[in-house]
XYZ file of C-alpha atoms in Angstrom:
466
model
C 0.000 0.000 0.000
C 2.742 2.480 0.991
C 5.893 0.838 -0.291
C 7.985 2.031 -3.213
C 8.710 -0.174 -6.175
C 12.218 -1.556 -6.495
C 14.721 -0.172 -8.978
C 15.490 -2.183 -12.070
C 18.981 -3.619 -12.378
C 21.587 -2.405 -14.862
C 22.006 -4.450 -17.996
C 25.214 -6.293 -18.789
C 27.235 -5.558 -21.970
C 24.678 -4.746 -24.668
C 21.774 -5.902 -22.524
C 18.681 -3.988 -21.526
C 18.227 -2.562 -18.081
C 15.478 -3.949 -15.923
C 12.173 -2.177 -15.464
C 11.392 -0.490 -12.187
C 8.751 -2.045 -10.014
C 5.328 -0.519 -9.442
C 4.710 1.412 -6.247
C 2.192 0.407 -3.603
C -1.383 1.128 -4.605
C -1.935 4.071 -2.251
C 1.181 6.224 -1.846
C 4.008 4.197 -3.297
C 6.465 5.618 -5.841
C 7.463 3.620 -8.880
C 11.009 2.310 -9.026
C 13.591 3.656 -11.465
C 14.456 1.690 -14.561
C 17.963 0.288 -14.791
C 20.583 1.604 -17.198
C 21.212 -0.285 -20.400
C 24.589 -1.909 -20.833
C 27.334 -0.556 -23.082
C 27.632 -2.357 -26.397
C 30.593 -4.645 -26.891
C 33.583 -3.366 -28.838
C 34.162 -4.595 -32.375
C 36.777 -7.269 -33.003
C 39.326 -7.790 -35.764
C 38.352 -9.253 -39.132
C 37.054 -11.770 -40.029
C 35.078 -11.485 -36.813
C 32.727 -8.590 -36.084
C 34.342 -5.171 -36.611
C 31.070 -3.388 -35.870
C 30.519 -2.439 -32.265
C 27.566 -3.925 -30.475
C 24.414 -1.988 -29.809
C 23.881 -0.472 -26.413
C 21.138 -1.857 -24.258
C 17.896 -0.004 -23.747
C 17.146 1.641 -20.447
C 14.458 0.078 -18.328
C 11.102 1.786 -17.959
C 10.181 3.513 -14.739
C 7.534 1.880 -12.622
C 4.005 3.247 -12.310
C 2.988 4.918 -9.064
C 0.052 4.356 -6.746
C -2.806 6.805 -6.276
C -0.662 9.621 -4.856
C 2.863 8.544 -5.746
C 5.351 9.669 -8.368
C 6.279 7.555 -11.355
C 9.795 6.155 -11.538
C 12.413 7.617 -13.857
C 13.328 5.702 -16.972
C 16.819 4.274 -17.144
C 19.481 5.669 -19.457
C 20.196 3.823 -22.666
C 23.620 2.257 -22.984
C 26.279 3.691 -25.276
C 26.917 1.821 -28.479
C 30.134 -0.146 -28.588
C 33.160 1.304 -30.373
C 33.982 -0.012 -33.823
C 37.202 -1.932 -34.295
C 40.237 0.214 -35.108
C 42.099 -1.337 -38.014
C 45.874 -1.453 -37.493
C 48.076 0.626 -39.772
C 49.230 -0.984 -43.006
C 46.311 -3.375 -43.440
C 44.560 -3.743 -46.788
C 41.093 -3.679 -45.314
C 41.648 -0.329 -43.686
C 38.111 0.677 -42.810
C 37.367 0.932 -39.144
C 34.365 -0.888 -37.793
C 31.083 0.927 -37.434
C 30.089 1.997 -33.957
C 27.095 0.348 -32.397
C 23.726 2.011 -32.046
C 23.030 3.602 -28.696
C 20.245 2.222 -26.604
C 16.910 3.966 -26.193
C 16.226 5.650 -22.883
C 13.436 4.156 -20.861
C 10.075 5.869 -20.539
C 9.174 7.491 -17.268
C 6.453 5.820 -15.271
C 2.978 7.311 -15.021
C 2.148 9.382 -11.963
C -0.693 8.505 -9.639
C -4.122 9.358 -10.934
C -4.895 11.812 -8.144
C -1.824 14.010 -7.705
C 1.452 12.283 -8.551
C 4.073 13.455 -11.062
C 5.127 11.345 -13.996
C 8.697 10.076 -14.022
C 11.354 11.641 -16.262
C 12.355 9.832 -19.423
C 15.842 8.370 -19.457
C 18.669 9.778 -21.570
C 19.472 8.018 -24.828
C 22.873 6.484 -25.333
C 25.150 8.081 -27.950
C 23.061 7.904 -31.117
C 19.981 6.711 -29.279
C 16.621 8.386 -28.939
C 15.575 9.570 -25.528
C 12.624 8.255 -23.602
C 9.311 10.087 -23.301
C 8.412 11.693 -20.002
C 5.679 9.924 -18.073
C 2.180 11.351 -18.427
C 0.345 12.582 -15.379
C -2.935 10.783 -15.096
C -4.230 12.750 -12.174
C -6.191 15.776 -11.179
C -3.501 18.444 -11.069
C -0.015 17.068 -11.679
C 2.514 18.079 -14.301
C 3.739 15.797 -17.047
C 7.393 14.890 -16.744
C 10.296 16.152 -18.819
C 11.453 14.115 -21.777
C 14.999 12.790 -21.715
C 17.945 14.238 -23.628
C 18.869 12.451 -26.839
C 22.323 11.039 -27.387
C 24.513 12.268 -30.252
C 22.239 12.303 -33.297
C 19.243 11.166 -31.296
C 15.996 13.018 -30.841
C 14.988 14.475 -27.524
C 12.154 12.769 -25.721
C 8.666 14.239 -25.770
C 7.258 15.802 -22.661
C 4.575 13.862 -20.845
C 0.956 14.838 -21.361
C -1.165 16.178 -18.522
C -4.462 14.343 -18.423
C -6.287 15.865 -15.479
C -7.945 19.241 -15.055
C -5.220 21.694 -14.078
C -1.899 20.044 -14.832
C 0.655 21.318 -17.326
C 2.287 19.326 -20.077
C 5.899 18.350 -19.492
C 8.792 20.100 -21.230
C 10.518 18.169 -23.975
C 14.112 17.041 -23.870
C 16.941 18.545 -25.899
C 18.040 16.669 -28.967
C 21.563 15.326 -29.046
C 24.092 16.921 -31.393
C 22.435 16.723 -34.813
C 19.156 15.514 -33.354
C 15.776 17.171 -33.291
C 14.222 18.481 -30.112
C 11.262 16.621 -28.721
C 7.727 17.983 -28.696
C 6.332 19.595 -25.583
C 3.637 17.677 -23.754
C 0.036 18.776 -24.225
C -1.939 20.422 -21.497
C -5.052 18.574 -20.376
C -7.551 18.149 -23.170
C -10.391 19.076 -20.850
C -8.826 21.599 -18.519
C -6.783 24.697 -17.873
C -3.138 23.660 -18.017
C -0.264 25.073 -20.006
C 1.365 23.268 -22.901
C 4.952 22.147 -22.330
C 7.904 23.848 -24.011
C 9.327 22.181 -27.110
C 12.856 20.853 -26.732
C 15.852 22.643 -28.204
C 17.521 20.853 -31.086
C 21.122 19.778 -30.833
C 23.939 21.360 -32.799
C 25.552 19.611 -35.723
C 26.527 19.645 -39.389
C 22.836 19.793 -40.275
C 21.116 20.811 -37.099
C 17.737 19.536 -36.110
C 14.574 21.562 -35.840
C 13.262 22.737 -32.521
C 10.326 20.834 -31.108
C 6.774 22.123 -31.289
C 5.300 23.598 -28.145
C 2.454 21.621 -26.638
C -1.130 22.828 -26.866
C -2.673 24.400 -23.808
C -5.769 23.010 -22.149
C -8.951 23.876 -23.989
C -10.422 26.156 -21.327
C -7.723 28.710 -20.632
C -4.246 27.247 -20.951
C -1.503 28.957 -22.925
C 0.355 27.192 -25.699
C 3.943 26.211 -24.991
C 6.854 27.965 -26.671
C 8.543 26.270 -29.607
C 12.084 25.024 -29.049
C 15.143 26.701 -30.534
C 16.660 25.257 -33.690
C 20.211 23.980 -33.404
C 23.285 25.672 -34.835
C 25.184 23.999 -37.629
C 26.187 24.009 -41.277
C 22.440 24.216 -41.896
C 20.720 25.924 -39.025
C 17.586 24.205 -37.837
C 14.219 25.921 -37.982
C 12.585 27.136 -34.823
C 9.694 25.072 -33.536
C 6.145 26.349 -33.958
C 4.450 27.742 -30.904
C 1.695 25.554 -29.518
C -1.943 26.551 -29.892
C -3.324 28.196 -26.780
C -6.809 28.651 -25.612
C -5.867 31.954 -24.215
C -2.556 33.017 -25.704
C -0.658 31.203 -28.426
C 2.893 30.126 -27.668
C 5.876 31.974 -29.118
C 7.668 30.483 -32.077
C 11.190 29.226 -31.422
C 14.319 31.059 -32.502
C 16.024 29.501 -35.496
C 19.567 28.234 -35.315
C 22.499 29.940 -36.999
C 24.393 28.340 -39.843
C 25.731 28.635 -43.366
C 22.067 28.708 -44.384
C 20.051 29.770 -41.421
C 16.721 28.350 -40.475
C 13.466 30.289 -40.356
C 11.893 31.339 -37.123
C 8.901 29.309 -36.032
C 5.406 30.725 -36.438
C 3.496 31.866 -33.391
C 0.729 29.572 -32.198
C -2.916 30.454 -32.744
C -4.744 32.033 -29.864
C -7.843 31.018 -28.013
C -11.181 31.132 -29.777
C -12.597 34.058 -27.828
C -10.149 36.621 -26.438
C -6.612 35.332 -26.817
C -3.549 36.993 -28.262
C -1.735 35.403 -31.182
C 1.739 34.035 -30.540
C 4.858 35.989 -31.491
C 6.906 34.703 -34.409
C 10.428 33.493 -33.671
C 13.531 35.293 -34.933
C 15.251 33.991 -38.044
C 18.773 32.659 -37.596
C 21.924 34.377 -38.810
C 23.844 32.847 -41.681
C 24.915 33.094 -45.290
C 21.234 33.485 -46.096
C 19.299 34.861 -43.184
C 16.218 33.081 -42.007
C 12.786 34.641 -42.341
C 11.163 35.786 -39.134
C 8.197 33.679 -38.116
C 4.745 35.112 -38.760
C 2.670 36.301 -35.822
C -0.589 34.425 -35.572
C -4.012 36.005 -35.506
C -5.830 37.008 -32.349
C -8.879 34.936 -31.402
C -9.395 32.226 -34.006
C -13.178 32.010 -34.273
C -12.596 35.057 -32.474
C -13.969 38.198 -31.103
C -11.195 39.996 -29.223
C -7.490 39.758 -29.551
C -4.481 41.418 -31.099
C -2.364 39.762 -33.739
C 1.091 38.522 -32.843
C 4.229 40.401 -33.841
C 6.216 39.103 -36.788
C 9.704 37.853 -35.998
C 12.840 39.801 -36.920
C 14.867 38.270 -39.707
C 18.452 37.143 -39.733
C 20.981 38.747 -42.072
C 19.517 38.874 -45.599
C 16.106 37.574 -44.583
C 12.713 39.255 -44.596
C 10.882 40.140 -41.423
C 7.839 38.070 -40.561
C 4.373 39.514 -41.108
C 2.263 40.658 -38.207
C -0.841 38.626 -37.450
C -4.381 39.923 -38.006
C -6.567 41.047 -35.141
C -9.693 39.283 -33.936
C -13.005 39.794 -35.702
C -14.413 42.461 -33.369
C -11.713 44.190 -31.356
C -7.950 44.228 -31.404
C -4.926 45.668 -33.140
C -2.986 44.085 -35.955
C 0.477 42.824 -35.075
C 3.590 44.738 -36.126
C 5.744 43.403 -38.929
C 9.243 42.209 -38.102
C 12.400 44.104 -39.057
C 14.303 42.864 -42.064
C 17.814 41.515 -41.671
C 20.774 43.199 -43.382
C 19.598 43.949 -46.964
C 16.250 42.404 -46.065
C 12.717 43.775 -46.309
C 10.482 44.534 -43.370
C 7.383 42.444 -42.774
C 3.848 43.707 -43.380
C 1.765 44.919 -40.452
C -1.315 42.874 -39.640
C -4.805 44.234 -40.326
C -7.194 45.369 -37.650
C -10.646 43.725 -37.673
C -12.265 44.647 -40.994
C -15.977 44.275 -41.596
C -17.670 47.394 -42.951
C -21.089 46.047 -41.966
C -20.189 46.285 -38.278
C -19.368 49.921 -37.442
C -18.738 49.052 -33.814
C -15.445 47.421 -34.751
C -12.358 48.931 -33.196
C -8.680 48.388 -33.817
C -5.527 49.818 -35.331
C -3.611 48.379 -38.205
C -0.185 47.043 -37.326
C 2.959 48.985 -38.194
C 5.037 47.718 -41.074
C 8.541 46.556 -40.248
C 11.546 48.720 -41.145
C 13.721 47.587 -44.001
C 17.372 47.114 -43.201
C 20.218 48.587 -45.284
C 18.989 48.557 -48.885
C 15.738 46.820 -47.948
C 12.151 47.973 -48.442
C 9.959 48.885 -45.490
C 6.866 46.775 -44.908
C 3.379 48.152 -45.556
C 1.236 49.156 -42.607
C -1.911 47.155 -41.954
C -5.409 48.500 -42.601
C -7.485 49.764 -39.684
C -10.721 48.270 -38.413
C -13.998 48.471 -40.309
C -15.321 50.907 -37.707
C -12.829 52.990 -35.755
C -9.086 52.909 -35.986
C -5.974 54.358 -37.523
C -4.130 52.718 -40.384
C -0.714 51.284 -39.609
C 2.458 53.226 -40.338
C 4.578 51.990 -43.207
C 8.101 50.941 -42.376
C 11.065 53.128 -43.311
C 13.236 52.083 -46.211
C 16.806 51.117 -45.454
C 19.684 53.368 -46.447
C 21.978 52.404 -49.297
C 25.417 51.041 -48.514
C 28.503 53.222 -48.896
C 30.809 52.649 -51.862
C 34.377 51.571 -51.230
C 37.140 54.189 -51.128
C 39.751 54.369 -53.863
C 43.359 53.644 -52.982
C 46.041 56.343 -52.859
C 47.677 57.199 -56.212
C 44.750 55.981 -58.321
C 42.828 58.209 -60.802
C 40.127 60.523 -59.518
C 36.565 59.199 -59.315
C 37.581 55.624 -58.680
C 35.656 55.385 -55.416
C 32.962 52.727 -55.472
C 29.375 53.592 -56.335
C 26.965 54.050 -53.422
C 23.987 51.747 -53.085
C 20.438 52.968 -53.671
C 18.128 53.503 -50.721
C 15.117 51.297 -50.147
C 11.531 52.450 -50.596
C 9.335 53.365 -47.662
C 6.287 51.241 -46.945
C 2.751 52.435 -47.642
C 0.494 53.622 -44.841
C -2.557 51.506 -44.114
C -6.044 52.743 -44.999
C -8.647 53.679 -42.406
C -12.164 52.330 -42.948
C -15.150 54.331 -41.614
C -13.676 56.691 -39.005
C -9.983 57.287 -38.528
C -6.828 58.742 -39.970
C -4.919 57.118 -42.763
C -1.608 55.561 -41.819
C 1.654 57.455 -42.119
C 3.823 56.463 -45.050
C 7.354 55.288 -44.416
C 10.288 57.504 -45.334
C 12.577 56.473 -48.158
C 16.096 55.377 -47.421
C 18.965 57.657 -48.398
C 21.469 56.740 -51.066
C 24.866 55.545 -49.958
C 27.956 57.717 -50.314
C 30.332 56.971 -53.164
C 31.262 58.010 -56.655
C 28.631 58.492 -57.789
C 26.430 58.410 -54.696
C 23.427 56.105 -54.660
C 19.923 57.269 -55.447
C 17.428 57.756 -52.624
C 14.429 55.452 -52.569
C 10.814 56.503 -52.964
C 8.649 57.524 -50.046
C 5.663 55.318 -49.383
C 2.087 56.291 -50.215
C 0.035 57.647 -47.273
C -3.065 55.711 -46.265
C -6.588 56.885 -47.071
C -8.737 58.519 -44.399
C -12.042 57.056 -43.232
C -14.978 57.250 -45.640
C -17.158 58.845 -42.942
C -14.569 60.964 -41.193
C -10.802 61.168 -41.035
C -7.859 62.827 -42.800
C -5.485 60.964 -45.069
C -2.080 60.046 -43.768
C 1.141 61.930 -44.311
C 4.711 60.965 -45.160
C 7.038 60.613 -42.234
């Protein structure tokens, strides 16, 4: 009734760890799973040059009514491949063994216990999933960390009324992050955070944030993409039923990943999630788009678009809810990149009670175009301001002793974004200012100013430049 389950034993070379025992039915905790054994090393030809696989970690034991689930055991490391001696004809080294899978955490008690954590994967192995909480208010457990190349474990799901989903584990180097656990499908809990991806030559994507509970939980944030030769994309924010989760930041790399999109908001009054930032790299990632406020929705502002990495465009702002709310602002462009468009306010000319401003357009970076401002609401509201154009880059200077006028030509300035239009009552949005031309010989040409937004059809002046 009260006793804890015993721990599982460790596995021998290449063998699986034992499972933890179940806890007593009332308050007992589940036992921990045993660690998997390390794979055997490879032998010389003509035997088995490939290393043996690591054993899997044992699963954590389930808890009683109030107890905590046992942790899953770690997976064993794969055995090393045989090293060929110098001067042999068959010079290839043996392949390393596959790492064992981490054990799953045990389930928590159905009234209030926590789920057990998932075990870590061996090198190359996937991590175990965190145990789900089956009870009234507990939190799902964290997923285990993946071994090199292995995916992070998913967070455990909350299944009661108020519990939160577990956070996901980080992927091993080169591996993807796990997904955050969901909040309770019939309650108020938060979604778990998506796991960060590991770094590597081609980095994995960040995990998706878990969805919040359907009554009022927020969506979990998306995990960050890993850094690498190819940066991983940021994970998407989980859907909330109040606020959407933020998109994950993308990893840096030779070609950077895009920021994750913000999660959608709740159906009535939630705010859309913010888009993640694009990663830096040879080609900058695009900022994630902000999601719209209130999906079926009535109230709610759109999420802000993510800022871009170098060379990438800013993400667009999300639209407002159908009745009230402001459009989200567009993200700023990366170097040489364009700004994102501002999100629209609620637009329905048949409902003059609507209220909301259009989102501001994002500023262009050097040489980039500013984003357009979003339109205002169908009833009352001011159009969004257009983003400013980026300035042109300066030309290079001539060296001493060279002919006159051999300085480099300046770059042209970017155009300003257009102001958003008002609808019934309200001022038109301000147009963005053009970027200046860069210095040089000759200097670059300035860009064009944006077009001001139109005033309201019932009342309101047009916008201006600046």
